[in-house]
mmCIF file of C-alpha atoms in Angstrom:
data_model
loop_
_atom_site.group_PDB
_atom_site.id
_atom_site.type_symbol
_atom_site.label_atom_id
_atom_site.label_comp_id
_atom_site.label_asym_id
_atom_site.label_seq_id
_atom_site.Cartn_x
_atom_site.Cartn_y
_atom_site.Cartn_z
ATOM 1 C CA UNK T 923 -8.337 -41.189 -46.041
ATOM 2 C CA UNK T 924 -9.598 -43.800 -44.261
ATOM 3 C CA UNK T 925 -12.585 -45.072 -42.062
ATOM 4 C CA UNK T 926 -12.461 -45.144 -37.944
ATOM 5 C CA UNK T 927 -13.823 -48.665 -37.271
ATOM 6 C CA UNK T 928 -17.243 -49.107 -35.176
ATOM 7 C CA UNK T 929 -15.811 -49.648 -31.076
ATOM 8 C CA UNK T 930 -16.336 -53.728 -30.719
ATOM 9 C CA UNK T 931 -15.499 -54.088 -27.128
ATOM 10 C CA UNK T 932 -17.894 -55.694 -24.928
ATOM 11 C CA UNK T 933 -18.237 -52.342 -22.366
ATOM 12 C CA UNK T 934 -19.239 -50.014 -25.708
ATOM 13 C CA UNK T 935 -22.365 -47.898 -24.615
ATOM 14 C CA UNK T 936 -24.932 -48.526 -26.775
ATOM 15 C CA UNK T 937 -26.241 -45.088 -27.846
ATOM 16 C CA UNK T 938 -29.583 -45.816 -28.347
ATOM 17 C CA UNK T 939 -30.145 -46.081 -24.582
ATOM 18 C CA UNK T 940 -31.261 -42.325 -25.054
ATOM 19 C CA UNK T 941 -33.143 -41.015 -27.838
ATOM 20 C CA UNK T 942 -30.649 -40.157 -30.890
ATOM 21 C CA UNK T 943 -31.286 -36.767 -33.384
ATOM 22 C CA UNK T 944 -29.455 -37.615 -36.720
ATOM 23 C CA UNK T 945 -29.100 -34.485 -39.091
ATOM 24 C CA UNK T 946 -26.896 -32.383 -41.130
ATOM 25 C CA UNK T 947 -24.163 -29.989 -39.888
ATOM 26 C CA UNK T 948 -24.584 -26.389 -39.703
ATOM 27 C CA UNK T 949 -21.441 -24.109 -39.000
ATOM 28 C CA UNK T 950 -22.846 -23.750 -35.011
ATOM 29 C CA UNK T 951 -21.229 -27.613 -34.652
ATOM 30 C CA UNK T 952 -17.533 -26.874 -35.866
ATOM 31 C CA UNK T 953 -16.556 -26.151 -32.523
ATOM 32 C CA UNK T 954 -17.896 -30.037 -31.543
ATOM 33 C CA UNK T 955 -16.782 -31.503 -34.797
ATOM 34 C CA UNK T 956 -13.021 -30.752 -34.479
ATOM 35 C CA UNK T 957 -13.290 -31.767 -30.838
ATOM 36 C CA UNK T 958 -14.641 -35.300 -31.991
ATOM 37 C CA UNK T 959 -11.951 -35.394 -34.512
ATOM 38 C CA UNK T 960 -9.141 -34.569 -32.265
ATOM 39 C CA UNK T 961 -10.473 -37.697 -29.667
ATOM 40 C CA UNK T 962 -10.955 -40.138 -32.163
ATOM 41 C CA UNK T 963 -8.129 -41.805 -33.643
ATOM 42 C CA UNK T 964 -7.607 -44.647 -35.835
ATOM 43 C CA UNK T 965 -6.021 -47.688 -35.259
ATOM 44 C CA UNK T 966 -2.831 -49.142 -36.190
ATOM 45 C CA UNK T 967 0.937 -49.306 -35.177
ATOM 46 C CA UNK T 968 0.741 -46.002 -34.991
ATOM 47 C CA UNK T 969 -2.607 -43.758 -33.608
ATOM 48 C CA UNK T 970 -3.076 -41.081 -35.811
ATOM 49 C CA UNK T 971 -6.089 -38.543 -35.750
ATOM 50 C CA UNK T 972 -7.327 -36.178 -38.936
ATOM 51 C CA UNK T 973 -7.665 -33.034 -37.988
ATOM 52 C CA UNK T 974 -9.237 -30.149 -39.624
ATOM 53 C CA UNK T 975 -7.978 -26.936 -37.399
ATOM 54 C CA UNK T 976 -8.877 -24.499 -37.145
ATOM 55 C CA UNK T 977 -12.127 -24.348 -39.129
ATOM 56 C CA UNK T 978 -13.678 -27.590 -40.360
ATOM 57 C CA UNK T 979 -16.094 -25.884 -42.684
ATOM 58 C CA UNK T 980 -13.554 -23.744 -44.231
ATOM 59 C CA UNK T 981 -11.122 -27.012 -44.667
ATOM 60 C CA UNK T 982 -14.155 -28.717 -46.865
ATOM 61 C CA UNK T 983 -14.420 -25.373 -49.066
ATOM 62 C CA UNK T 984 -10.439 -26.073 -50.118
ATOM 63 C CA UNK T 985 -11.235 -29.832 -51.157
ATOM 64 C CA UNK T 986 -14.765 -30.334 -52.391
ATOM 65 C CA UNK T 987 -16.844 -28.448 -54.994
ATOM 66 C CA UNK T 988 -19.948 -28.162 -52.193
ATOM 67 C CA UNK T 989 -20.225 -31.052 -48.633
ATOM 68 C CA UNK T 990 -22.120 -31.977 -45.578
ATOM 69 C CA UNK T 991 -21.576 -33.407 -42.774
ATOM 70 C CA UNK T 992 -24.233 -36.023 -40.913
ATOM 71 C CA UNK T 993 -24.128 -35.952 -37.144
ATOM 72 C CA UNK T 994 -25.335 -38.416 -34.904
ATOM 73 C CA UNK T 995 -25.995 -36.404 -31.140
ATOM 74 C CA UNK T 996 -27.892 -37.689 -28.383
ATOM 75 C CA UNK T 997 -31.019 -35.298 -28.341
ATOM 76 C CA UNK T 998 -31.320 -34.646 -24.348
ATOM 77 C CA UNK T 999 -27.753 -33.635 -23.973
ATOM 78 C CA UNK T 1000 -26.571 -32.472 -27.603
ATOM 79 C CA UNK T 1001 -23.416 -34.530 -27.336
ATOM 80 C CA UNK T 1002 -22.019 -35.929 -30.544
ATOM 81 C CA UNK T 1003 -21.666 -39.557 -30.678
ATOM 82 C CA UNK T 1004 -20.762 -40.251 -34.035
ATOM 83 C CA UNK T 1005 -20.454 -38.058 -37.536
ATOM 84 C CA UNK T 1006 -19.262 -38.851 -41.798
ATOM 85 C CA UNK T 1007 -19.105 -36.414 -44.150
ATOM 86 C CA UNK T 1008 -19.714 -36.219 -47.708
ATOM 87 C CA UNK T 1009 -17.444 -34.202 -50.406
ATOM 88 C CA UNK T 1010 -18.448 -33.357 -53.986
ATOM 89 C CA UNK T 1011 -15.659 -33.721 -56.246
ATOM 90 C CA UNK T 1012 -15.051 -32.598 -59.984
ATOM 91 C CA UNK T 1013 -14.102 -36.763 -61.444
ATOM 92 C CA UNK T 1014 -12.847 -37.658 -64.758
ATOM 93 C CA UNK T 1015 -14.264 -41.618 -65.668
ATOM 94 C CA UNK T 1016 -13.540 -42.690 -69.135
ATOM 95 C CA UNK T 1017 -13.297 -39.051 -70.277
ATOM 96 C CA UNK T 1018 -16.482 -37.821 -69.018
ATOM 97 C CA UNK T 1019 -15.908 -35.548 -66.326
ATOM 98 C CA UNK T 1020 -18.922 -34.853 -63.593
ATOM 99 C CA UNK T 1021 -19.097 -34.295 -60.109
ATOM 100 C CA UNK T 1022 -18.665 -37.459 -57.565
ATOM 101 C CA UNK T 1023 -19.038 -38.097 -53.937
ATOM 102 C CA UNK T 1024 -16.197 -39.116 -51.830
ATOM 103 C CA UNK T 1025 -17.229 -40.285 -47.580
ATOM 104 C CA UNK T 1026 -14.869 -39.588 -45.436
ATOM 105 C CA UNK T 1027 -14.393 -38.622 -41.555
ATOM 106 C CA UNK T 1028 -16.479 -41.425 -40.289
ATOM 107 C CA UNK T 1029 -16.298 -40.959 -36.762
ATOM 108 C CA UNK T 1030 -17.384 -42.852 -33.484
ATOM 109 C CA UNK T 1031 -17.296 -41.323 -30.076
ATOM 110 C CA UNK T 1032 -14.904 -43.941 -28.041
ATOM 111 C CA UNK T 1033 -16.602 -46.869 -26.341
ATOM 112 C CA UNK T 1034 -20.508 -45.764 -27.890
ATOM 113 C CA UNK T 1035 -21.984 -48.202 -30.463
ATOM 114 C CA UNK T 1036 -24.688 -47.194 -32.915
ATOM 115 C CA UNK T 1037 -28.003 -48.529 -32.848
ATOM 116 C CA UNK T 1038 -29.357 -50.067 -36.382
ATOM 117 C CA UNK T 1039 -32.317 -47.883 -36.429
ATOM 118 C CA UNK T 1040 -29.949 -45.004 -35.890
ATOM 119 C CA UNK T 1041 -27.541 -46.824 -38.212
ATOM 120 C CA UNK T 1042 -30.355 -46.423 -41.004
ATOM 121 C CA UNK T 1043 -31.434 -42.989 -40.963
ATOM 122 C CA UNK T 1044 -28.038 -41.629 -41.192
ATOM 123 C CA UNK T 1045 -27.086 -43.549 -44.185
ATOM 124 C CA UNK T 1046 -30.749 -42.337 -45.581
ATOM 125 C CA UNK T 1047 -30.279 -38.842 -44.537
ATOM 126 C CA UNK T 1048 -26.301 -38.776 -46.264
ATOM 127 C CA UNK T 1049 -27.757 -40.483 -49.322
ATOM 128 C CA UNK T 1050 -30.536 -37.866 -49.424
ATOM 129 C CA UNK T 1051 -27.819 -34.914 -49.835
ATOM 130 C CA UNK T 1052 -26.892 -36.785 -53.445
ATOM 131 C CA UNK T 1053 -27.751 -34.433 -56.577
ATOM 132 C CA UNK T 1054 -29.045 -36.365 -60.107
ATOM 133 C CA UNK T 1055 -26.364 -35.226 -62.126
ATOM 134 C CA UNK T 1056 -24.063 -36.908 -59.638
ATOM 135 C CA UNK T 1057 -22.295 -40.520 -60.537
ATOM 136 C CA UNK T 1058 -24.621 -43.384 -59.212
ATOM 137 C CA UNK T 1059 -21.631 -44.519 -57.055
ATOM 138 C CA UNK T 1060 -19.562 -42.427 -54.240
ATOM 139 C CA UNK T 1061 -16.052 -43.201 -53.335
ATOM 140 C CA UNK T 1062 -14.383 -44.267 -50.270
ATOM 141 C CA UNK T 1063 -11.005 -45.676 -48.437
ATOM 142 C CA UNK T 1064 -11.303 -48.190 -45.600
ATOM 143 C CA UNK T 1065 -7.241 -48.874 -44.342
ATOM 144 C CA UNK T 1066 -6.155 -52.550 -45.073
ATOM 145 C CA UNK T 1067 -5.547 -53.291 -41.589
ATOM 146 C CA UNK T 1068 -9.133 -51.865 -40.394
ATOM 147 C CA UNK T 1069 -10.415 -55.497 -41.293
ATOM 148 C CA UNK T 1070 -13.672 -54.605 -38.791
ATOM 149 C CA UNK T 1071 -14.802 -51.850 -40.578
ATOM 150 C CA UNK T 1072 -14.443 -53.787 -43.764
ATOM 151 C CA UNK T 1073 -15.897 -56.791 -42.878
ATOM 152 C CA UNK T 1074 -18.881 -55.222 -41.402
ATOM 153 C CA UNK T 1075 -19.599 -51.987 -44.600
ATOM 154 C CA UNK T 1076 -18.221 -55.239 -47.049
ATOM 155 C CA UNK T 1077 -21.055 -57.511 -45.151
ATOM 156 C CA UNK T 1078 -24.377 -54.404 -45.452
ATOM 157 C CA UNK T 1079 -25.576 -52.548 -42.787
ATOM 158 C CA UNK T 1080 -29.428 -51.917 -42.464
ATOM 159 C CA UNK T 1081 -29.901 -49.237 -45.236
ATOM 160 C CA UNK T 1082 -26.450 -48.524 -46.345
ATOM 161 C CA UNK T 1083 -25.182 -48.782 -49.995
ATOM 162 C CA UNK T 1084 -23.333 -51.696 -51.554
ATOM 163 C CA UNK T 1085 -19.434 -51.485 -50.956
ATOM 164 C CA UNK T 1086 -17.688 -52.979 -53.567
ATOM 165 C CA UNK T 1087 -14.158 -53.292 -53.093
ATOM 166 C CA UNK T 1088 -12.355 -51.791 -57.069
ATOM 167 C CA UNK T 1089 -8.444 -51.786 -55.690
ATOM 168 C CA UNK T 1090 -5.382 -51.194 -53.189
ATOM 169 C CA UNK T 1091 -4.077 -47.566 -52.756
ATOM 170 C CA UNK T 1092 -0.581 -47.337 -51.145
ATOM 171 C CA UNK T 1093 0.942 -44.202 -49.726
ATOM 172 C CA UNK T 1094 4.525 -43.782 -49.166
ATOM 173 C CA UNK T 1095 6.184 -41.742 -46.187
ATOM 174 C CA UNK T 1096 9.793 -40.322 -47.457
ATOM 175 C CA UNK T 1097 11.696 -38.433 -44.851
ATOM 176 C CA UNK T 1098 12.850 -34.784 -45.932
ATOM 177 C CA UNK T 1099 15.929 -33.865 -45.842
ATOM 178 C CA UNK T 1100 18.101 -36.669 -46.724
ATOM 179 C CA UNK T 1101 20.994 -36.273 -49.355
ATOM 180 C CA UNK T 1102 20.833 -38.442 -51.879
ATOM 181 C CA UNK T 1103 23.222 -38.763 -55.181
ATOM 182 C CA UNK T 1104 22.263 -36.464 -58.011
ATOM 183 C CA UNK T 1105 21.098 -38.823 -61.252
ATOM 184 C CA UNK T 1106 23.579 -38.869 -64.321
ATOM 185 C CA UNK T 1107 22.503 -37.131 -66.984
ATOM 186 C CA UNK T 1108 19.401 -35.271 -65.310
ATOM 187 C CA UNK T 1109 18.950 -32.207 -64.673
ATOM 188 C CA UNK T 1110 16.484 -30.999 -61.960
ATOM 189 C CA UNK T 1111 15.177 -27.054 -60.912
ATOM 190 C CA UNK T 1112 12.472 -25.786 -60.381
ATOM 191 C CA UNK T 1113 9.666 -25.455 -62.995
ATOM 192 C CA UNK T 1114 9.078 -22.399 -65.696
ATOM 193 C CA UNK T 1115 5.891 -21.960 -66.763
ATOM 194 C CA UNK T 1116 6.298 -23.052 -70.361
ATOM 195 C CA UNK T 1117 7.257 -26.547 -68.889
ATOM 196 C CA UNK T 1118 4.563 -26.739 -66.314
ATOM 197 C CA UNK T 1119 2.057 -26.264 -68.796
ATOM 198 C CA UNK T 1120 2.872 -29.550 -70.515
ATOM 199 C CA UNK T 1121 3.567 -31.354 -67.005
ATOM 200 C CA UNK T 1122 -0.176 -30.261 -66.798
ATOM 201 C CA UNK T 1123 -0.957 -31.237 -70.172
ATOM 202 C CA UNK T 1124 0.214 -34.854 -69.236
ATOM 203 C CA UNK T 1125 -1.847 -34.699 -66.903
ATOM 204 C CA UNK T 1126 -5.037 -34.062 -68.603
ATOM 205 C CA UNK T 1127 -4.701 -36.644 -70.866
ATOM 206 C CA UNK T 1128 -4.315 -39.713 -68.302
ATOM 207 C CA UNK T 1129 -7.666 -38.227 -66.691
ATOM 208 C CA UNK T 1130 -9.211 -38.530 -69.728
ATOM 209 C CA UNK T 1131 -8.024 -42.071 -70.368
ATOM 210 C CA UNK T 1132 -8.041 -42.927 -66.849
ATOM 211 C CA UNK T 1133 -11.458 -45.328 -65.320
ATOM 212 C CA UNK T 1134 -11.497 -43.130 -62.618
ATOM 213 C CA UNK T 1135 -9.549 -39.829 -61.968
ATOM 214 C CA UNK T 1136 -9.754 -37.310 -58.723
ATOM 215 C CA UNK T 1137 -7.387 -34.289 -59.146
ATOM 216 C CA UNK T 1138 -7.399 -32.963 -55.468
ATOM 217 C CA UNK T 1139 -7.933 -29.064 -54.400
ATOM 218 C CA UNK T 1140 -5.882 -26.497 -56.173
ATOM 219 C CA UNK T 1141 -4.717 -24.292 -53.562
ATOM 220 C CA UNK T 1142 -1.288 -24.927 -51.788
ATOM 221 C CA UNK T 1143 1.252 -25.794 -54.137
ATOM 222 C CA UNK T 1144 4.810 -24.738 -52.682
ATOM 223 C CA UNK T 1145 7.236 -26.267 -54.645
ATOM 224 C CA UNK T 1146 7.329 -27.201 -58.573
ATOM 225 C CA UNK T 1147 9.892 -29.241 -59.878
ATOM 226 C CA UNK T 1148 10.912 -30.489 -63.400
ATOM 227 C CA UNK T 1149 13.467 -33.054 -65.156
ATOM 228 C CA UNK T 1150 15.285 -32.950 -68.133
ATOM 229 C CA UNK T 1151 17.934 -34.326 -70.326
ATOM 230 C CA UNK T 1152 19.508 -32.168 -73.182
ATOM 231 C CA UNK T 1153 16.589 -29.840 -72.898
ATOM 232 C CA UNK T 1154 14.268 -32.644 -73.288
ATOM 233 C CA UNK T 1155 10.976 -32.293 -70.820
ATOM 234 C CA UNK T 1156 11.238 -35.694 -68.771
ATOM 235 C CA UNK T 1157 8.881 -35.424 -66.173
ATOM 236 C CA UNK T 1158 7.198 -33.331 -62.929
ATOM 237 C CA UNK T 1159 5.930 -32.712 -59.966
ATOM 238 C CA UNK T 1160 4.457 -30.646 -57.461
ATOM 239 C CA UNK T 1161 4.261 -30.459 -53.656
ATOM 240 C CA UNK T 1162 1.065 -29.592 -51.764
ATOM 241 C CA UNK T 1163 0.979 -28.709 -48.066
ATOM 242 C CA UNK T 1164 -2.709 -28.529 -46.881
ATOM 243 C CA UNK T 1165 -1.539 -28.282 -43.289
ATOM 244 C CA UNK T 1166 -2.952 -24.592 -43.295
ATOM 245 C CA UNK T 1167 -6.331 -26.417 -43.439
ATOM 246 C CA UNK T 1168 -5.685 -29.929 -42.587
ATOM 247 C CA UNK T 1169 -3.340 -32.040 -40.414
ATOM 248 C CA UNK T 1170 -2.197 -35.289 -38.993
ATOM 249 C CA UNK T 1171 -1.410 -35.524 -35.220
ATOM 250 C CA UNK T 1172 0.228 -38.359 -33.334
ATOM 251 C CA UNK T 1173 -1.804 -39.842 -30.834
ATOM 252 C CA UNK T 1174 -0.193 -43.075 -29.466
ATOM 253 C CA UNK T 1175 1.943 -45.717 -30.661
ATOM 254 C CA UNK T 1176 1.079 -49.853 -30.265
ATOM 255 C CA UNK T 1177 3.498 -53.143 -29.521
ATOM 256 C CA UNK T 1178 6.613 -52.701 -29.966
ATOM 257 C CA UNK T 1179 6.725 -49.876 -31.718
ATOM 258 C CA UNK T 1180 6.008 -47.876 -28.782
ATOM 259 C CA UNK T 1181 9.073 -49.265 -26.808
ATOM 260 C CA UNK T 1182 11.404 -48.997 -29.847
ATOM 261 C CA UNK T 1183 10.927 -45.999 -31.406
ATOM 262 C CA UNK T 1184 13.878 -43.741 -29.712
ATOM 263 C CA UNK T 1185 16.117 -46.205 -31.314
ATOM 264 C CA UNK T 1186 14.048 -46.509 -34.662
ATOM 265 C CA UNK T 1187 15.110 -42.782 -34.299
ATOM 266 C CA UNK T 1188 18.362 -43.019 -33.817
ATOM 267 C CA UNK T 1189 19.232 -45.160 -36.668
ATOM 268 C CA UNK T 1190 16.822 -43.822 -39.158
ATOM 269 C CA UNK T 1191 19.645 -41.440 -41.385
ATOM 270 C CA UNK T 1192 20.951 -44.968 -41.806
ATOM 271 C CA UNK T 1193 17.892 -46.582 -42.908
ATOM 272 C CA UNK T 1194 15.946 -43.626 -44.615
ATOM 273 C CA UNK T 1195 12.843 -44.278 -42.987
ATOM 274 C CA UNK T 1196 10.963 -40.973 -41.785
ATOM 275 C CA UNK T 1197 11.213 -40.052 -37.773
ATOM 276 C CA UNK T 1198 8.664 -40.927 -35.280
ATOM 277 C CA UNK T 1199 7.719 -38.346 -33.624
ATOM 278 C CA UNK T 1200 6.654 -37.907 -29.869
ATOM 279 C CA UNK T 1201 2.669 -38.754 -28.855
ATOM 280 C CA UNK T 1202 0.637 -35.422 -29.400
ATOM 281 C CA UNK T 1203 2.915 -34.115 -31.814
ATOM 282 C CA UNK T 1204 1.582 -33.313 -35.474
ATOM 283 C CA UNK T 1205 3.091 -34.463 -38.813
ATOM 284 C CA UNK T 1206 3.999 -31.876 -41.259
ATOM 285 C CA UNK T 1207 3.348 -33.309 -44.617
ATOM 286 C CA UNK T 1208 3.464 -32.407 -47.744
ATOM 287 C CA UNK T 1209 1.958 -34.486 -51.012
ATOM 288 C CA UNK T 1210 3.038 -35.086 -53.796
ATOM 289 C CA UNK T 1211 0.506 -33.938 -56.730
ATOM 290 C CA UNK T 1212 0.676 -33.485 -60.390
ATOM 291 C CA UNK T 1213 3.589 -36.296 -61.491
ATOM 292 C CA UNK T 1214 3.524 -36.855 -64.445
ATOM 293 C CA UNK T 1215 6.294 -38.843 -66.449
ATOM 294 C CA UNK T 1216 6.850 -39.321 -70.080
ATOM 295 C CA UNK T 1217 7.303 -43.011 -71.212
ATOM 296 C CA UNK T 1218 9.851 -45.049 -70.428
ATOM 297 C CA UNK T 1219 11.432 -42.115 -68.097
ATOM 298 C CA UNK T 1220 10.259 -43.982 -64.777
ATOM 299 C CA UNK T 1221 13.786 -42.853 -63.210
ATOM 300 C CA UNK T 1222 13.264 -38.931 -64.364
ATOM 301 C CA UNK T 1223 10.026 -39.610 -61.853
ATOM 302 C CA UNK T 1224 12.362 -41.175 -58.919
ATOM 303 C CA UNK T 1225 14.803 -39.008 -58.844
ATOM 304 C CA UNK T 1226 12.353 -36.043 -59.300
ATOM 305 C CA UNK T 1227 10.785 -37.450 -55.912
ATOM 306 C CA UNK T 1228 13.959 -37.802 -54.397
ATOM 307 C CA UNK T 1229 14.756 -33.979 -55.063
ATOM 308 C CA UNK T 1230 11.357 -33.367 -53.236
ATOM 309 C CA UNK T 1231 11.686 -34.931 -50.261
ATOM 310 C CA UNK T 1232 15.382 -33.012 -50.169
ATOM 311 C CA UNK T 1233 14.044 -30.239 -50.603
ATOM 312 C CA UNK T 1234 10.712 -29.475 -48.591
ATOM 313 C CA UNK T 1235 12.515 -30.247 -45.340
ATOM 314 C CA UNK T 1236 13.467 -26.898 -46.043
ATOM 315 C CA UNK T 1237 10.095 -25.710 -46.260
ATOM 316 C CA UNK T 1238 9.410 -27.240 -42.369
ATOM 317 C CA UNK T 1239 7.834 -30.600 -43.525
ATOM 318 C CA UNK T 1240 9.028 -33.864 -41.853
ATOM 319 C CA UNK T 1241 7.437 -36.317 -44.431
ATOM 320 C CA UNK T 1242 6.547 -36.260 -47.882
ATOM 321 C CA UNK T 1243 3.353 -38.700 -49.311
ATOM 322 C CA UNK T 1244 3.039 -39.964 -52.476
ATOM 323 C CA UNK T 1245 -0.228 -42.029 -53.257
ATOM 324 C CA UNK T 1246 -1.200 -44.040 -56.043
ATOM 325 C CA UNK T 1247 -2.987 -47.266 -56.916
ATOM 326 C CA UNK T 1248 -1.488 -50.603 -56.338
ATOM 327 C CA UNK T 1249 -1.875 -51.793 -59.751
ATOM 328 C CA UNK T 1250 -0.190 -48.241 -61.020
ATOM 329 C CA UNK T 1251 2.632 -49.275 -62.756
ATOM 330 C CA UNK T 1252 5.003 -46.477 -61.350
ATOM 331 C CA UNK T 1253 4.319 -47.677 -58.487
ATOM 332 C CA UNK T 1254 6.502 -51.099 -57.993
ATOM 333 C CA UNK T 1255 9.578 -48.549 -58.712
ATOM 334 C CA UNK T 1256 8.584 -46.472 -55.832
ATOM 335 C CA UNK T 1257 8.489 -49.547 -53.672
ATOM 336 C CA UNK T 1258 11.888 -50.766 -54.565
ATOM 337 C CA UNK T 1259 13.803 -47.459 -54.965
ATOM 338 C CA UNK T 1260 12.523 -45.090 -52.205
ATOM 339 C CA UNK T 1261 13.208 -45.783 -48.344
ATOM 340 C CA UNK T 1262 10.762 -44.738 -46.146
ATOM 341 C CA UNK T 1263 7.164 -46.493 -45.071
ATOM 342 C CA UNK T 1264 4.299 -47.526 -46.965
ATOM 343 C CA UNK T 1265 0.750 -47.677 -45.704
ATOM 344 C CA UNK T 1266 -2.344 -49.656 -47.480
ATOM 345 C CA UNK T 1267 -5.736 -48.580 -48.130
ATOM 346 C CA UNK T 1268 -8.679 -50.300 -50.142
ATOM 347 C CA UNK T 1269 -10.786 -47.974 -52.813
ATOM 348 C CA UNK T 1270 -14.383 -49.007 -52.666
ATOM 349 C CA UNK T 1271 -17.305 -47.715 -54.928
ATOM 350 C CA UNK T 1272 -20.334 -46.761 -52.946
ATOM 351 C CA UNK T 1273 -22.991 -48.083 -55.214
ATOM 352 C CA UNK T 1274 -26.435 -45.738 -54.392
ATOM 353 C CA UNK T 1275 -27.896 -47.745 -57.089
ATOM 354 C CA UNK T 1276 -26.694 -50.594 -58.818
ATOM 355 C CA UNK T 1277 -23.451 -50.258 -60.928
ATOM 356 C CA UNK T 1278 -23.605 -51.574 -64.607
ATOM 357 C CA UNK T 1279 -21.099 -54.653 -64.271
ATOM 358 C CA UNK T 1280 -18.795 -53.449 -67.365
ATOM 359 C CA UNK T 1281 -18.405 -50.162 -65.438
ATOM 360 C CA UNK T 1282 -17.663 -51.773 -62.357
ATOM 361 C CA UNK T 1283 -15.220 -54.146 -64.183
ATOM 362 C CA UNK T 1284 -13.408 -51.158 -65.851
ATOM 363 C CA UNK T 1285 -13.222 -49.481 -62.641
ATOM 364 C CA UNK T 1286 -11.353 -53.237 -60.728
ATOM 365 C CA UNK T 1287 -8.950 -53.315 -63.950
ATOM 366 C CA UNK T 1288 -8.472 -49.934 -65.218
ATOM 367 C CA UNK T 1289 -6.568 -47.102 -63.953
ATOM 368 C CA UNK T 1290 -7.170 -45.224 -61.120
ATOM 369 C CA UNK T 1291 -5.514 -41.877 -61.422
ATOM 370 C CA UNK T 1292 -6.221 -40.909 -57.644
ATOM 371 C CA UNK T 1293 -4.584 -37.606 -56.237
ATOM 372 C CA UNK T 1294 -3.878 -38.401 -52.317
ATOM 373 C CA UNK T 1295 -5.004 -34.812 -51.613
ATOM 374 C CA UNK T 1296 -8.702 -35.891 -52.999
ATOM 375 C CA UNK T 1297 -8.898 -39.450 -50.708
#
């Protein structure tokens, strides 16, 4: 979901003290991949690495209509230094639908540095894997508190795309498990097919209204849930768990959070907030995918969530995450109805060639229908 800033310390080796090979990923390299990914984490209160075990290829084929990965390897030695990769999505903008890049897994070996020649002829070589009947943009998440990484892609590196900057996307971390009153005059269980059929049909029509929609792979559904009142279809969910394919792991904690979480831990049935688990320990998420409400039945869609995170602890998952744009407006009842802790990522379009300014206006102001499981 996010970007692993360029090291800025003043010891960083610079890698082009030895000649650098810069080409695409062939299925010899997962081994070397996953190893990069499991070293590199990103920064924050909390250290986290993305992980793709146990076959990074195969975890690409579940998300991503056809990818490829760039890697940046010292050519004496073969080690990797630095990597990105580049998924093909199906997109819905304005009710068009077409396929759309999405860069991810941006990856720097610890304490190595890029030179900009080296800098250049990746971003030519990832730009070079783009298809014409692609959109002229690609899309990307940078987390808020990664201000490096955004000043420096915001600022233009030698050869790179324009970054423009088109919203906020907030994720929320609910703890499973947690009993929580049953809303009056709801009723929740688990979803027939009749009824999922119009959750989905809800669906389809916000992507077709939406600026920009991403509907995230298909595979791993677990649980499906429905409200209603009186009979009446209120709203729905579904729960994904791509940990099969794709996982978080814990890989240190920073200030005081490191000292305080055994008694964050202690108090946290009090407080709702999700556990923190020991250093080296995964996450088991799940994600929320496919809510849909009808209007006016925000609530139907809390307490739908609510039932969710209940329930998946049950299914072995410690935290459930549900995404959506800052400007969604479901999304100020999340913040003041659900415990648990939110996270901050900016959206940026990755403009190959310049964007017409009314669709890059539509895309800053309109709605962005984002699936977690596709950022």
């Amino acid at each position: 979901m996010s970007l692993a800033a360029p090291h800025a310390g003043a010891n960083a080796q610079v890698a082009g003290s030895e000649p650098l090979r810069v080409r695409l990923a062939e299925p010899g390299d997962d081994a070397a991949i996953r190893r990069l990914l499991r070293q590199r984490a990103l920064g924050g209160e909390i250290r986290l690495t993305f992980e793709r075990e146990p076959d990074y290829f195969a975890s690409l084929d579940q998300e991503s209509l056809r990818h490829d990965t760039l890697l940046v390897e010292g050519a004496e030695h073969d080690e990797l230094i630095g990597m990105g990769s580049r998924l093909v999505q199906p997109a819905w903008q304005r009710g068009d639908v077409g396929p759309l890049g999405y860069l991810s897994q941006i990856r720097l070996k610890e304490g190595h540095r890029l030179p900009l020649r080296a800098v250049r002829r990746a971003w030519q070589q990832l730009g070079a894997t783009r298809l014409g009947e692609e959109a002229s943009f690609d899309l990307t998440s940078i987390t808020l508190d990664n201000r490096l990484a955004r000043r420096l892609l915001e600022h233009g590196l030698p050869g790179q795309p324009r970054y423009h900057a088109i919203g906020d996307y907030r994720v929320h971390a609910l703890a499973t498990g947690r009993a929580l009153p049953e809303p009056q005059g709801i009723e929740l269980s688990e979803a027939d097919e009749t009824a999922w059929q119009e959750i989905l049909a809800w669906r389809l029509a916000r992507r077709r209204r939406a600026s920009l929609s991403l509907a995230g792979p298909a595979a791993g559904r677990v649980l499906r849930l429905i409200a209603r009142r009186r009979g009446r279809l209120l709203a729905g969910l579904a729960v994904l768990d791509a940990t099969p394919w794709r996982q978080l792991v814990v890989r240190g904690y920073a200030g005081r959070l490191a000292g305080l979480r055994p008694a964050l831990n202690l108090t946290r049935a009090l407080t709702g907030t999700p556990r923190l688990p020991r250093v080296g320990e995964p996450l088991h998420c799940g994600q929320v995918v496919d809510l849909a409400h009808a209007p006016g039945e925000e609530p139907a869609a809390i307490a739908l969530l609510r039932a969710a995170a209940r329930r998946t602890a049950g299914l072995g998952l410690d935290l459930l995450l549900v995404g959506h744009a800052e400007r969604d407006p479901l999304g100020a009842w999340l913040r003041h109805t659900l415990p648990g802790r939110h996270y901050l990522t900016r959206l940026y379009a990755v403009a190959w060639s310049p964007i017409a300014t009314p669709a890059l206006e539509a895309l800053r102001e309109g709605d962005l229908d984002l699936e977690l499981s596709a950022l």
